[in-house]
CSV table of C-alpha atoms and ligand atoms in Angstrom, one decimal:
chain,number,residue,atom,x,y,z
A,561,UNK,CA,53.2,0.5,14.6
A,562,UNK,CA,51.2,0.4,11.6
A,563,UNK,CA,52.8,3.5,9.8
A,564,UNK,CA,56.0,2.5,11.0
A,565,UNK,CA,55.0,-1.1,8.9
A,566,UNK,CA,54.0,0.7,6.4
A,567,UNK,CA,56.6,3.4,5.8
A,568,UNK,CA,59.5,0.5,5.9
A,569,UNK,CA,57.0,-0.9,2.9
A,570,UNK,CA,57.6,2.2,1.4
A,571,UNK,CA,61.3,2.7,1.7
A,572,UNK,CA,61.7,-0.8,0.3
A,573,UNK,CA,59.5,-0.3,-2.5
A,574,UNK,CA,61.5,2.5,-3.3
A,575,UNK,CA,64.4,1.2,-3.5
A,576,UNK,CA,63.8,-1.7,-5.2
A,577,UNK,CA,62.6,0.0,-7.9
A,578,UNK,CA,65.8,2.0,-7.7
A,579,UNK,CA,68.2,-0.9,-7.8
A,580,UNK,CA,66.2,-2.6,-10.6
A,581,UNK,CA,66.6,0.8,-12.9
A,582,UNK,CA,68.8,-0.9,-15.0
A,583,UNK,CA,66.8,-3.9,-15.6
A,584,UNK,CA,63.9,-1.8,-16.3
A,585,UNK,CA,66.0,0.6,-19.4
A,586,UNK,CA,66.9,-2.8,-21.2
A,587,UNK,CA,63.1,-3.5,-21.0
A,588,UNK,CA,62.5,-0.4,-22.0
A,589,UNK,CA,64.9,-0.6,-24.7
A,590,UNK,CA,64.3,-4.0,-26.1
A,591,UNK,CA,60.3,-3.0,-26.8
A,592,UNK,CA,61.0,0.0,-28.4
A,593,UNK,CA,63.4,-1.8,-30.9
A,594,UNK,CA,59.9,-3.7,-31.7
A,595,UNK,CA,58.4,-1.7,-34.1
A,596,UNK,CA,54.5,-2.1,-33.5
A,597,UNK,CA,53.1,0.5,-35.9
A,598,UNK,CA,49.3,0.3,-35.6
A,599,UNK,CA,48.0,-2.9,-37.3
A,600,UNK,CA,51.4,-4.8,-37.0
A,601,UNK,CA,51.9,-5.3,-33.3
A,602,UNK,CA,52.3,-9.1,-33.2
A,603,UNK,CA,55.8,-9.1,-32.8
A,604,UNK,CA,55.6,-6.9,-29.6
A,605,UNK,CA,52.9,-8.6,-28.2
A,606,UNK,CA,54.5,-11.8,-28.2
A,607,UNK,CA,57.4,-9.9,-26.3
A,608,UNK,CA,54.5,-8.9,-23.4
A,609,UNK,CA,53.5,-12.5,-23.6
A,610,UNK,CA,56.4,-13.5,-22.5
A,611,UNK,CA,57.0,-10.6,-20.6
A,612,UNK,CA,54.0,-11.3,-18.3
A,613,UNK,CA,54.8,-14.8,-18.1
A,614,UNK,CA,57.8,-14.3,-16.4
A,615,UNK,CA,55.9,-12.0,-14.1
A,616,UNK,CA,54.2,-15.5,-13.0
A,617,UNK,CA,50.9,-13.9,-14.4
A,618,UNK,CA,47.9,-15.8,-15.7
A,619,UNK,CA,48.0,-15.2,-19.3
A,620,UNK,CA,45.4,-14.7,-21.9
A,621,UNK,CA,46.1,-14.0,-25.7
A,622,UNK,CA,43.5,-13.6,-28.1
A,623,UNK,CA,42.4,-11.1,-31.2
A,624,UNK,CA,38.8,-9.6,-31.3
A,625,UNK,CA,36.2,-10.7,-32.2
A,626,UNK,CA,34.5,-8.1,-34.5
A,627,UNK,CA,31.2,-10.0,-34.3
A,628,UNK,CA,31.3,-9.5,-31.0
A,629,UNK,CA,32.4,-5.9,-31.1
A,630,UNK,CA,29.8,-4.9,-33.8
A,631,UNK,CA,27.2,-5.3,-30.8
A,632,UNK,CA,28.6,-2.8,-28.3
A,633,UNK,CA,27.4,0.9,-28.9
A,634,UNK,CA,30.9,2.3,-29.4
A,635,UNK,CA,32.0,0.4,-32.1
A,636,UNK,CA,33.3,2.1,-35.2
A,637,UNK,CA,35.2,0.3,-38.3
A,638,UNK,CA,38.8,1.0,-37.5
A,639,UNK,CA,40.7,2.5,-40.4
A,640,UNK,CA,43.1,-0.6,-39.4
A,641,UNK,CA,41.0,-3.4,-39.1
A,642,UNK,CA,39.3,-2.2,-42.6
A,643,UNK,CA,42.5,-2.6,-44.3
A,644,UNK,CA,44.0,-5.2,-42.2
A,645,UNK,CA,41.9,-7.1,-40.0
A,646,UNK,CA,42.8,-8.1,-36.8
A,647,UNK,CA,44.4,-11.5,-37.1
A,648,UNK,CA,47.7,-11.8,-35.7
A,649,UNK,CA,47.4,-8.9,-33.9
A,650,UNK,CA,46.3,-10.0,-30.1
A,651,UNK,CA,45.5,-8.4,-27.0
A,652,UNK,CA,47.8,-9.6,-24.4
A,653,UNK,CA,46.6,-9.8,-20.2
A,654,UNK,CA,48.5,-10.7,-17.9
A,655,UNK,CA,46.2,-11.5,-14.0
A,656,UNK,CA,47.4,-12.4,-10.4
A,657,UNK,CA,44.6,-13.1,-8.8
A,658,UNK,CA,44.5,-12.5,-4.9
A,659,UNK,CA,42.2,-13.6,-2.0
A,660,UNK,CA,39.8,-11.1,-3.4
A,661,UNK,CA,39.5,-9.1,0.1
A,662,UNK,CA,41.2,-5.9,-1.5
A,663,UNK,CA,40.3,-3.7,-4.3
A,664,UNK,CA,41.3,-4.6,-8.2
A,665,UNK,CA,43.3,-2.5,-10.0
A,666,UNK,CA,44.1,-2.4,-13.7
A,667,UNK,CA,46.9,-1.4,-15.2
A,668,UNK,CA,47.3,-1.0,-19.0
A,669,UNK,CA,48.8,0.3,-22.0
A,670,UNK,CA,48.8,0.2,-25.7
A,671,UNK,CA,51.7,-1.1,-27.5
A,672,UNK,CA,50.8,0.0,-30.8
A,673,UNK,CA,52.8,3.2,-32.2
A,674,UNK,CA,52.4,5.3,-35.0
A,675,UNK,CA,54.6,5.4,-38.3
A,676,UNK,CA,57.7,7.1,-37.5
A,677,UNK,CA,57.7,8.6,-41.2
A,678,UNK,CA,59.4,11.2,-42.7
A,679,UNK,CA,62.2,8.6,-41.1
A,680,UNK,CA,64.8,11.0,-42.9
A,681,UNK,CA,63.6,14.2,-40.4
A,682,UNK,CA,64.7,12.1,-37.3
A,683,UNK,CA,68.3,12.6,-36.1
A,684,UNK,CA,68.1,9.0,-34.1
A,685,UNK,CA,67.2,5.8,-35.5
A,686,UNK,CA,63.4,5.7,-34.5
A,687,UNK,CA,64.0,2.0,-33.8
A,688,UNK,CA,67.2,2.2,-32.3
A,689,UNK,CA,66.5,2.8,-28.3
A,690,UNK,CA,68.9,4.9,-28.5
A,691,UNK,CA,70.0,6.8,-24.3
A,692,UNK,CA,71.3,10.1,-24.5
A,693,UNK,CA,71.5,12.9,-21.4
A,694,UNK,CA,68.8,9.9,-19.5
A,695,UNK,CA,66.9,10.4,-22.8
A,696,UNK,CA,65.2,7.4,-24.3
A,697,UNK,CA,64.9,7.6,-28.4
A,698,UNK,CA,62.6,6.1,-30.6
A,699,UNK,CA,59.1,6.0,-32.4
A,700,UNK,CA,57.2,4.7,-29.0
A,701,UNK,CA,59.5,5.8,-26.6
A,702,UNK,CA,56.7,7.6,-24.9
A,703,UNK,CA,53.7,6.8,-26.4
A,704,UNK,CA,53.7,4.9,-24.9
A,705,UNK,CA,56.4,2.1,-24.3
A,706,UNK,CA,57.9,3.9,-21.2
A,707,UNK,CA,54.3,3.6,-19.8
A,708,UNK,CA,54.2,-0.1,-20.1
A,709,UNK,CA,57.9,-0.3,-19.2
A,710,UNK,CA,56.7,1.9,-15.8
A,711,UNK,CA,53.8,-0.5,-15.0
A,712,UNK,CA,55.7,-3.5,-15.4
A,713,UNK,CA,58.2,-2.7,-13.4
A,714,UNK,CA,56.5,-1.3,-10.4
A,715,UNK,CA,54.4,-4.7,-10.4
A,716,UNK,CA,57.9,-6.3,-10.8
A,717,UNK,CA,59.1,-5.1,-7.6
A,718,UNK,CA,56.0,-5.3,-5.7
A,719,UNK,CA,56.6,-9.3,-6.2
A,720,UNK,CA,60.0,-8.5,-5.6
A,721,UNK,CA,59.6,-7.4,-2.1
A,722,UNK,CA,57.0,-10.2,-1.4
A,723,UNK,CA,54.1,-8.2,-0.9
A,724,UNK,CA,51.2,-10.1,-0.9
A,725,UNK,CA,48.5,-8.3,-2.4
A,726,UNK,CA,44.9,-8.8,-1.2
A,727,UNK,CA,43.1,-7.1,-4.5
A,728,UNK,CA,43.9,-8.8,-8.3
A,729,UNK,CA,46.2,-6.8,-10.4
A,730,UNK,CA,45.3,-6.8,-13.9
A,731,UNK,CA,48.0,-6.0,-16.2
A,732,UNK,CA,47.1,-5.1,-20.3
A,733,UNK,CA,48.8,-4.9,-23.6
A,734,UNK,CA,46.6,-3.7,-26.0
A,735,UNK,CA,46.3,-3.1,-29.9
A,736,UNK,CA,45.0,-0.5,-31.7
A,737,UNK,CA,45.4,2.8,-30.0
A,738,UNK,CA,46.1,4.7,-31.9
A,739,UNK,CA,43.5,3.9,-34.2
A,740,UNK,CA,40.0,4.1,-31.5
A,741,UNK,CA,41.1,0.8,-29.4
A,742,UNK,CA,38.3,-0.9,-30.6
A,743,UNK,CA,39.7,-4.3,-31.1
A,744,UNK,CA,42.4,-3.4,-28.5
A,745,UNK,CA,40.4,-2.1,-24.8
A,746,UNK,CA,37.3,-2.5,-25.9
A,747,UNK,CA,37.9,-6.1,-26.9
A,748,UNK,CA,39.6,-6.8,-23.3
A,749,UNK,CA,36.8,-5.2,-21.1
A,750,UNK,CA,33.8,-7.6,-22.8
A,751,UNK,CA,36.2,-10.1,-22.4
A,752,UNK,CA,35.6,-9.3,-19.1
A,753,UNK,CA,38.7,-7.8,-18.1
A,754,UNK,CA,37.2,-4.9,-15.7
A,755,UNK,CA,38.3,-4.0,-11.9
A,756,UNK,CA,37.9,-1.3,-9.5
A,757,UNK,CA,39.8,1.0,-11.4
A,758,UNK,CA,42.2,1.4,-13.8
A,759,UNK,CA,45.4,3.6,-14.9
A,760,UNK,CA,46.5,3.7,-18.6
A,761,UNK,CA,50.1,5.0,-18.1
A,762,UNK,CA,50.2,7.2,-21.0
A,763,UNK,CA,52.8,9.9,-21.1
A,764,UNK,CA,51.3,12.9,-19.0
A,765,UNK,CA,54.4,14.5,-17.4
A,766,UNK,CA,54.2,12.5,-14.2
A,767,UNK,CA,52.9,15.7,-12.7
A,768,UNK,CA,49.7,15.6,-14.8
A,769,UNK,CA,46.3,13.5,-14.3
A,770,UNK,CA,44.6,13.3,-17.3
A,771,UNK,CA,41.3,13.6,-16.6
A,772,UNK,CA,39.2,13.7,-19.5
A,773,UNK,CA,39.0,12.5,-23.3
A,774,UNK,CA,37.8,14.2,-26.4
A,775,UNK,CA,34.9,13.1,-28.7
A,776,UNK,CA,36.3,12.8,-32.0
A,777,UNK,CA,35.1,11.7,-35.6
A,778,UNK,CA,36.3,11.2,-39.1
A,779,UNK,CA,34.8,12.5,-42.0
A,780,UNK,CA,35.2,12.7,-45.6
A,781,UNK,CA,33.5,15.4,-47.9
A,782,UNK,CA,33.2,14.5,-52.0
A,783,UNK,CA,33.0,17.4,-54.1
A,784,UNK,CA,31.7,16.7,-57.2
A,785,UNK,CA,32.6,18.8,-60.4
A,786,UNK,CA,32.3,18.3,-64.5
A,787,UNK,CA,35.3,17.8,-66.2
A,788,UNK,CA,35.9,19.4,-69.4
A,789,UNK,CA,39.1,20.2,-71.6
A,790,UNK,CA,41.8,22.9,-69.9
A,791,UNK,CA,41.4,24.6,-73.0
A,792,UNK,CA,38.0,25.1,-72.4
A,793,UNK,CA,37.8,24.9,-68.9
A,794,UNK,CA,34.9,27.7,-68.7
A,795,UNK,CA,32.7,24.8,-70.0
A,796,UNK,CA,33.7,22.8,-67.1
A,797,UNK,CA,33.2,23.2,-63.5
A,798,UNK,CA,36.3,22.8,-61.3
A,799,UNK,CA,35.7,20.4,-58.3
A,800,UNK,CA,39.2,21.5,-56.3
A,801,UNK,CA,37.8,25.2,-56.4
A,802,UNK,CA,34.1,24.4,-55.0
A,803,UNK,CA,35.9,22.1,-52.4
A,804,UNK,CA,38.0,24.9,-51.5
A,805,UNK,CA,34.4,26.8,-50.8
A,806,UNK,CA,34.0,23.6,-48.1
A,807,UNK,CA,37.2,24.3,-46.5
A,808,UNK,CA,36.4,27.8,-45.9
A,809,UNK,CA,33.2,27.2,-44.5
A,810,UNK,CA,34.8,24.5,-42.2
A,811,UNK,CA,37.3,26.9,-41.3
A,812,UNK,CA,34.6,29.4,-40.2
A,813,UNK,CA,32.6,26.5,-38.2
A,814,UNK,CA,35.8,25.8,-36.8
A,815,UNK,CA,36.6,29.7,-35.3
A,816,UNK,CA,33.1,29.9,-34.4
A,817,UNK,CA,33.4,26.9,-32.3
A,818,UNK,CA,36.6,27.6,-30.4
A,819,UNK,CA,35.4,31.3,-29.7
A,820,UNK,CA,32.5,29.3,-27.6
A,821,UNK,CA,33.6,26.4,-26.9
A,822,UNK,CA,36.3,25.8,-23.8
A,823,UNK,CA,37.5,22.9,-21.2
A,824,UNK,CA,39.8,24.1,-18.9
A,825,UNK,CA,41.6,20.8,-18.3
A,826,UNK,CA,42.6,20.8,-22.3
A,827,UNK,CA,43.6,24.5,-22.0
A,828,UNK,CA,46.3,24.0,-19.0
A,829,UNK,CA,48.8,24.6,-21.7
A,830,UNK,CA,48.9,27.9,-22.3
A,831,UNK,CA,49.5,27.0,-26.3
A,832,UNK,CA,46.2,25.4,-26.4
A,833,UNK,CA,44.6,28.0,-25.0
A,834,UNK,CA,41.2,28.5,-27.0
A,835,UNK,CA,41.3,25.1,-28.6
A,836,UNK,CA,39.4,22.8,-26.7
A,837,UNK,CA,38.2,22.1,-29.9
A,838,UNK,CA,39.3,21.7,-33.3
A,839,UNK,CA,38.4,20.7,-36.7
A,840,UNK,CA,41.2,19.8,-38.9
A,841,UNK,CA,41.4,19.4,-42.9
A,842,UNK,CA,44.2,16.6,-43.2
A,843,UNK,CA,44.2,15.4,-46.4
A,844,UNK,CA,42.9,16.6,-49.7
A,845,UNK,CA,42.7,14.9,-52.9
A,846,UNK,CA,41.3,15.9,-56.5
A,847,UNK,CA,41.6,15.7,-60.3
A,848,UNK,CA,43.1,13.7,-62.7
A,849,UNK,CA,45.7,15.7,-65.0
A,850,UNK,CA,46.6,19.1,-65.5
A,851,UNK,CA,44.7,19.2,-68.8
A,852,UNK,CA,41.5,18.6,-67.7
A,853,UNK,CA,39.4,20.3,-65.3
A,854,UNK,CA,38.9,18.2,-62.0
A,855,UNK,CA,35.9,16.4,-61.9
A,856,UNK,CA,35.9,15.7,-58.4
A,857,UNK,CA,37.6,16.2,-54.7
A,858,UNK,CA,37.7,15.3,-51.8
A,859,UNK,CA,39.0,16.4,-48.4
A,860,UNK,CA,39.4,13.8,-45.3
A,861,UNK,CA,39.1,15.6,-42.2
A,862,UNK,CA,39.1,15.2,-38.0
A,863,UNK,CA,36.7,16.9,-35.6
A,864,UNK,CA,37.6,16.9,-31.4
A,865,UNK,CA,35.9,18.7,-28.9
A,866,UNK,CA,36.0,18.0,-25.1
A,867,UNK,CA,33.3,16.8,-22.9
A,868,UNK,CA,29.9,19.0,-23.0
A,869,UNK,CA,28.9,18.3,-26.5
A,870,UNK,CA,27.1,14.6,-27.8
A,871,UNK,CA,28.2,13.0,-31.0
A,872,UNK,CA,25.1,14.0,-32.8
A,873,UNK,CA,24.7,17.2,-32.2
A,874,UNK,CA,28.4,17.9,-33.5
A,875,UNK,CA,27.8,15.9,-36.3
A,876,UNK,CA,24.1,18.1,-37.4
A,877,UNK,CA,26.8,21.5,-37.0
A,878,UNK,CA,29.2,19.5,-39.9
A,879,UNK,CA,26.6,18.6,-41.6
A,880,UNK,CA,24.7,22.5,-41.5
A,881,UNK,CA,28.1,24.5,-42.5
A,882,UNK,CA,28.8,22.2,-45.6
A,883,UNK,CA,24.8,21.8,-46.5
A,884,UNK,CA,24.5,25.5,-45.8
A,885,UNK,CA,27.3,26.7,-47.8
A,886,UNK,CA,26.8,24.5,-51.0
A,887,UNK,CA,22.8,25.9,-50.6
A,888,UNK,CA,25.2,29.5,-51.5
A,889,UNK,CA,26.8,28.0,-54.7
A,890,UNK,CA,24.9,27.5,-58.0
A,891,UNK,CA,26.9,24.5,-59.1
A,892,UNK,CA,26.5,22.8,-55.3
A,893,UNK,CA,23.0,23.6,-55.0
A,894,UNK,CA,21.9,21.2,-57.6
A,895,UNK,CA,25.2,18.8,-57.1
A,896,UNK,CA,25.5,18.6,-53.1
A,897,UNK,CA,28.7,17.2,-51.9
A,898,UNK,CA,28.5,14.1,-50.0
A,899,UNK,CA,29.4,13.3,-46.5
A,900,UNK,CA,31.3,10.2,-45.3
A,901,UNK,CA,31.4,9.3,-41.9
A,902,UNK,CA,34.4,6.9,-41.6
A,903,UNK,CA,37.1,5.4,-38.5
A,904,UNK,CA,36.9,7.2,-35.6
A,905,UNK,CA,33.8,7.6,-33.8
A,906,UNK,CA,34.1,8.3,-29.9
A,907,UNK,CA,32.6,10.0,-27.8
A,908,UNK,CA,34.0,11.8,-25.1
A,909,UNK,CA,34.2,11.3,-21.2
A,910,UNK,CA,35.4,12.7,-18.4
A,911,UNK,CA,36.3,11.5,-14.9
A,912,UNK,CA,35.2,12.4,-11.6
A,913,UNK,CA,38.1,13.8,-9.7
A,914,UNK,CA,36.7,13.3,-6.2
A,915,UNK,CA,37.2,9.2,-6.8
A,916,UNK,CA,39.8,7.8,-4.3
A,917,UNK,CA,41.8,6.5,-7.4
A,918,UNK,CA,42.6,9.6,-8.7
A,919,UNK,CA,43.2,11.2,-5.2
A,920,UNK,CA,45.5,8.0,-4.9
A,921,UNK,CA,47.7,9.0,-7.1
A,922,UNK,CA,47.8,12.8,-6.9
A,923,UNK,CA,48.9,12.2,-3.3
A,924,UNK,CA,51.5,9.7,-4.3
A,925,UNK,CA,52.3,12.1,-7.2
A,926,UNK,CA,52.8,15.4,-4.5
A,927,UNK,CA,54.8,12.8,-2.0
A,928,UNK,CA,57.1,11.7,-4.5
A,929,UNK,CA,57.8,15.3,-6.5
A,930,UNK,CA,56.5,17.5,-4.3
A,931,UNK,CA,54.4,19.3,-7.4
A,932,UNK,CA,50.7,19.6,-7.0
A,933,UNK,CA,49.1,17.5,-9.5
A,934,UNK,CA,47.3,19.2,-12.7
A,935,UNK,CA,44.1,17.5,-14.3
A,936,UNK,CA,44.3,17.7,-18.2
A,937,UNK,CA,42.6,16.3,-20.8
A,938,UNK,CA,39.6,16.9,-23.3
A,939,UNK,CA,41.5,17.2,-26.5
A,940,UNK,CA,42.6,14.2,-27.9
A,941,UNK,CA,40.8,10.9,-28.0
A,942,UNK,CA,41.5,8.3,-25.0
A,943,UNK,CA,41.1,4.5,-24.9
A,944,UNK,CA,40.2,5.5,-20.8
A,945,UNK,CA,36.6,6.6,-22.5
A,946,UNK,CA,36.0,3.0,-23.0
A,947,UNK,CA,36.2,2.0,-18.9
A,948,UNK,CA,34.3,5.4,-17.9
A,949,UNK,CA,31.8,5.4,-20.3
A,950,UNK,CA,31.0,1.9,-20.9
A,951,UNK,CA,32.5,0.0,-18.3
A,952,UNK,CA,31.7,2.1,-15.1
A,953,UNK,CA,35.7,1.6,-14.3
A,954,UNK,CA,37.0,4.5,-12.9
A,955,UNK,CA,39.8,5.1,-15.0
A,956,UNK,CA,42.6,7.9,-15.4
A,957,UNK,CA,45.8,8.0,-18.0
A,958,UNK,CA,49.1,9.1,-16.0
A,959,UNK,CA,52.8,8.3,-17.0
A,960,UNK,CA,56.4,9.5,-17.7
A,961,UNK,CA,57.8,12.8,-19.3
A,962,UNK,CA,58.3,12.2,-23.2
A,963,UNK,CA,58.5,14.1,-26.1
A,964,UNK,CA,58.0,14.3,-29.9
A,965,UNK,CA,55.0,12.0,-29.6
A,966,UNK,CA,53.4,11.5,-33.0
A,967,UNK,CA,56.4,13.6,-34.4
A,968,UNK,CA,60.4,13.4,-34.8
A,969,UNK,CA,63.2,12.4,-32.5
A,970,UNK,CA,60.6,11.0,-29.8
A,971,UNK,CA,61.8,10.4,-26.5
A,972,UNK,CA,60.8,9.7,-23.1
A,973,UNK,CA,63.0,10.5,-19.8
A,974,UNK,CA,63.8,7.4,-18.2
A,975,UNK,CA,64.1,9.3,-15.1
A,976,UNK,CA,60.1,10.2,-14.9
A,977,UNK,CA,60.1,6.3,-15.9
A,978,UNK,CA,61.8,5.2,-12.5
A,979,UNK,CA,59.3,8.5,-11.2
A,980,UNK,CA,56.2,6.5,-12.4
A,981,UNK,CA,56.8,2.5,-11.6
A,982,UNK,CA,57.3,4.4,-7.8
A,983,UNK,CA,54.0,6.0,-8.1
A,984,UNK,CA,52.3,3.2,-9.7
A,985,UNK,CA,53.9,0.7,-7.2
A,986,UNK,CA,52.6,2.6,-4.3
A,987,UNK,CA,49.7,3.1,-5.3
A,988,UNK,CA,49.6,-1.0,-6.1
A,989,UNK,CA,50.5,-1.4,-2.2
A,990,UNK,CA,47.9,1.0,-0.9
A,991,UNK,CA,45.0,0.3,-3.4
A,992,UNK,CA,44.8,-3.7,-3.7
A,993,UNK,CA,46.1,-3.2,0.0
A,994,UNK,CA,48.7,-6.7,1.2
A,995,UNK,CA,49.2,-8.8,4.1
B,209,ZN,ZN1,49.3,6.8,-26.6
């Protein structure tokens, strides 16, 4: 009787989320015409305001409190709140609160998207929503607006088909993502927005768990040098060419690293293969004019590496190769660069795969595609490091099938959208449990 109850559940679940596909696109397509690039997503938020309160959900809208935030152990400046702040730019939670007799559940994304620049290299308007071939278009699409579109939905038509849930559903819109989710997650769990578990539906293929996050940092490295006049640059000292000593000796660091270092859930992809970590020189600066010899540079760059590793110690190996090699150079020896820890600052975590959330949904996952789930992760920095490692929330990141994230012509299949609002809404139903 009872799995005859609950496969009818099932069936109707399904369908309903089939029927509603429609409903769910112009979602979908209406918040990716937002744009919400990091440190401007009031406009979007107010749309999940809205959004949620349609749901019938208790709704709470508020921006950090850095004050606040400055006390917890993971805080970092933000590269976005240094320059911006973080007024006008809320967090947005949405709660139905049960009888309390199941298990919580939070589901959450971030609604903040990176610039869609060089706009010229995309062959669809990254604002545009535009559907080709079931393909969704635009800066967001999957990173991670069809995530939120997914959760939404699925909770949708849980209250569609009048389940009554016994365990609270949490539902989140954060900021700040993309930029270490300090003043986004962070901000909502002391707020006290925690449960028995949560699932950030970022865009891992539907078939993939992620598992895991990557510490990473940002750092800055000046170069000093003496400027002098091109025609006598041999009285000068050249600051781009001692920095370009730096970069070498990162680039070593960096190959000695990965030849040690590996996390099998980063290197699924056999393209990443040997990269669980990876220090990257991103932007380089230097000099003044092409008639005197540069005084100075400076290169900004990103370290990652997945769990195994602690902050510090990473930090003493950056610090060793560029101390070690200016010790080599005349000029550096008595003129040391300086080092500039700045924005991100995380450290990383990893998830226990054994917890009953994740088997949750890898068996809802296998049901519903018939693919055995893989658990990735470890190479790129997760707002699901804030519930693991600070929150003791069990937390995983799994959504839709996207592409071009962070890059040109983004887009997300809205098929492995329908795919994950069923997942998600099953896993609703069998998590919170319902009368
Ligand atoms: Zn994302």
């Amino acid at each position: 009787m009872r799995v005859y109850k609950q496969s009818r559940m099932k069936n109707r679940i399904l369908e309903e989320i089939d029927e509603k596909r429609d409903e769910m696109t112009k979602f979908l397509q209406e918040l990716v015409r937002i744009p919400s690039v990091v440190a401007h997503e009031g406009d979007a938020q107010r749309f999940m305001e809205k959004t949620f309160k349609d749901l019938g959900l208790e709704v709470d809208v508020w921006e950090a409190n850095v004050a606040e935030l400055r006390k917890h152990p993971a805080y970092f400046e933000t590269t976005s709140y240094t320059k911006f702040g973080y007024k006008g730019r809320p967090n947005v939670i949405g709660r139905l609160r049960s009888s309390g007799e199941g298990r919580s559940l939070i589901l959450a994304g971030h609604i903040d998207v990176v610039s869609p620049e060089p706009v010229s290299a995309w062959t669809h308007d990254p604002w545009g929503a535009e559907i080709v071939d079931g393909k969704l278009y635009g800066r967001g699409a999957a990173d991670m607006k069809g995530g939120i579109a997914a959760m939404v939905h699925a909770f949708k038509c849980v209250q569609a088909i009048g389940a009554k849930l016994r365990g609270d559903i949490i539902l989140k819109s954060t900021i700040e993502e993309e930029d270490g989710g300090i003043g986004g997650t962070l901000a909502t769990i002391l707020k006290g927005y925690r449960a028995d578990a949560a699932i950030i539906t970022e865009p891992t293929d539907v078939s993939n768990i992620d598992i895991a996050s990557a510490g990473v940092m940002y750092f800055r490295i000046m170069v000093p040098g003496q400027s002098a006049h091109a025609a006598a640059a041999h009285l000068g000292v050249n600051a781009i060419g001692k920095a370009m000593k730096i970069y070498n000796a990162l680039l070593k660091l960096n190959k000695e690293r990965q030849s040690r270092i590996s996390y099998p859930p980063a290197e699924v992809d056999p393209a990443m293969k040997g990269h669980a970590t990876t220090i990257n020189i991103g932007k380089i600066r230097g000099g003044d004019w092409s008639s005197t010899v540069a005084g100075w540079a400076e290169l900004e760059c990103r370290i990652g590496w997945p769990p195994g590793e602690e902050l510090e110690d990473v930090r003493k190996q950056v610090e060793d190769a560029i101390y070690g090699e200016a010790r080599q150079d005349l000029w550096l020896r008595e003129n040391p660069p300086r080092i500039e820890w700045f924005g991100w600052r995380a450290r990383p975590h990893e998830q226990d795969v054994n917890h009953p959330i994740v088997q949750t949904v890898a068996k809802f996952v296998k049901e519903l595609t018939g693919k055995e789930v893989k658990f990735v992760g470890g190479s790129a920095g997760l707002d699901a490091r804030h519930y693991v490692r600070y929150a003791k929330v069990p937390a995983i990141c799994f959504g839709p099938r996207g592409f071009g994230i962070h890059g040109v012509d983004e887009y997300v299949e809205i098929d492995s959208v329908v795919e994950t609002a069923k997942v998600l809404a099953l896993t609703i139903l069998n998590w919170c449990g319902y009368e």
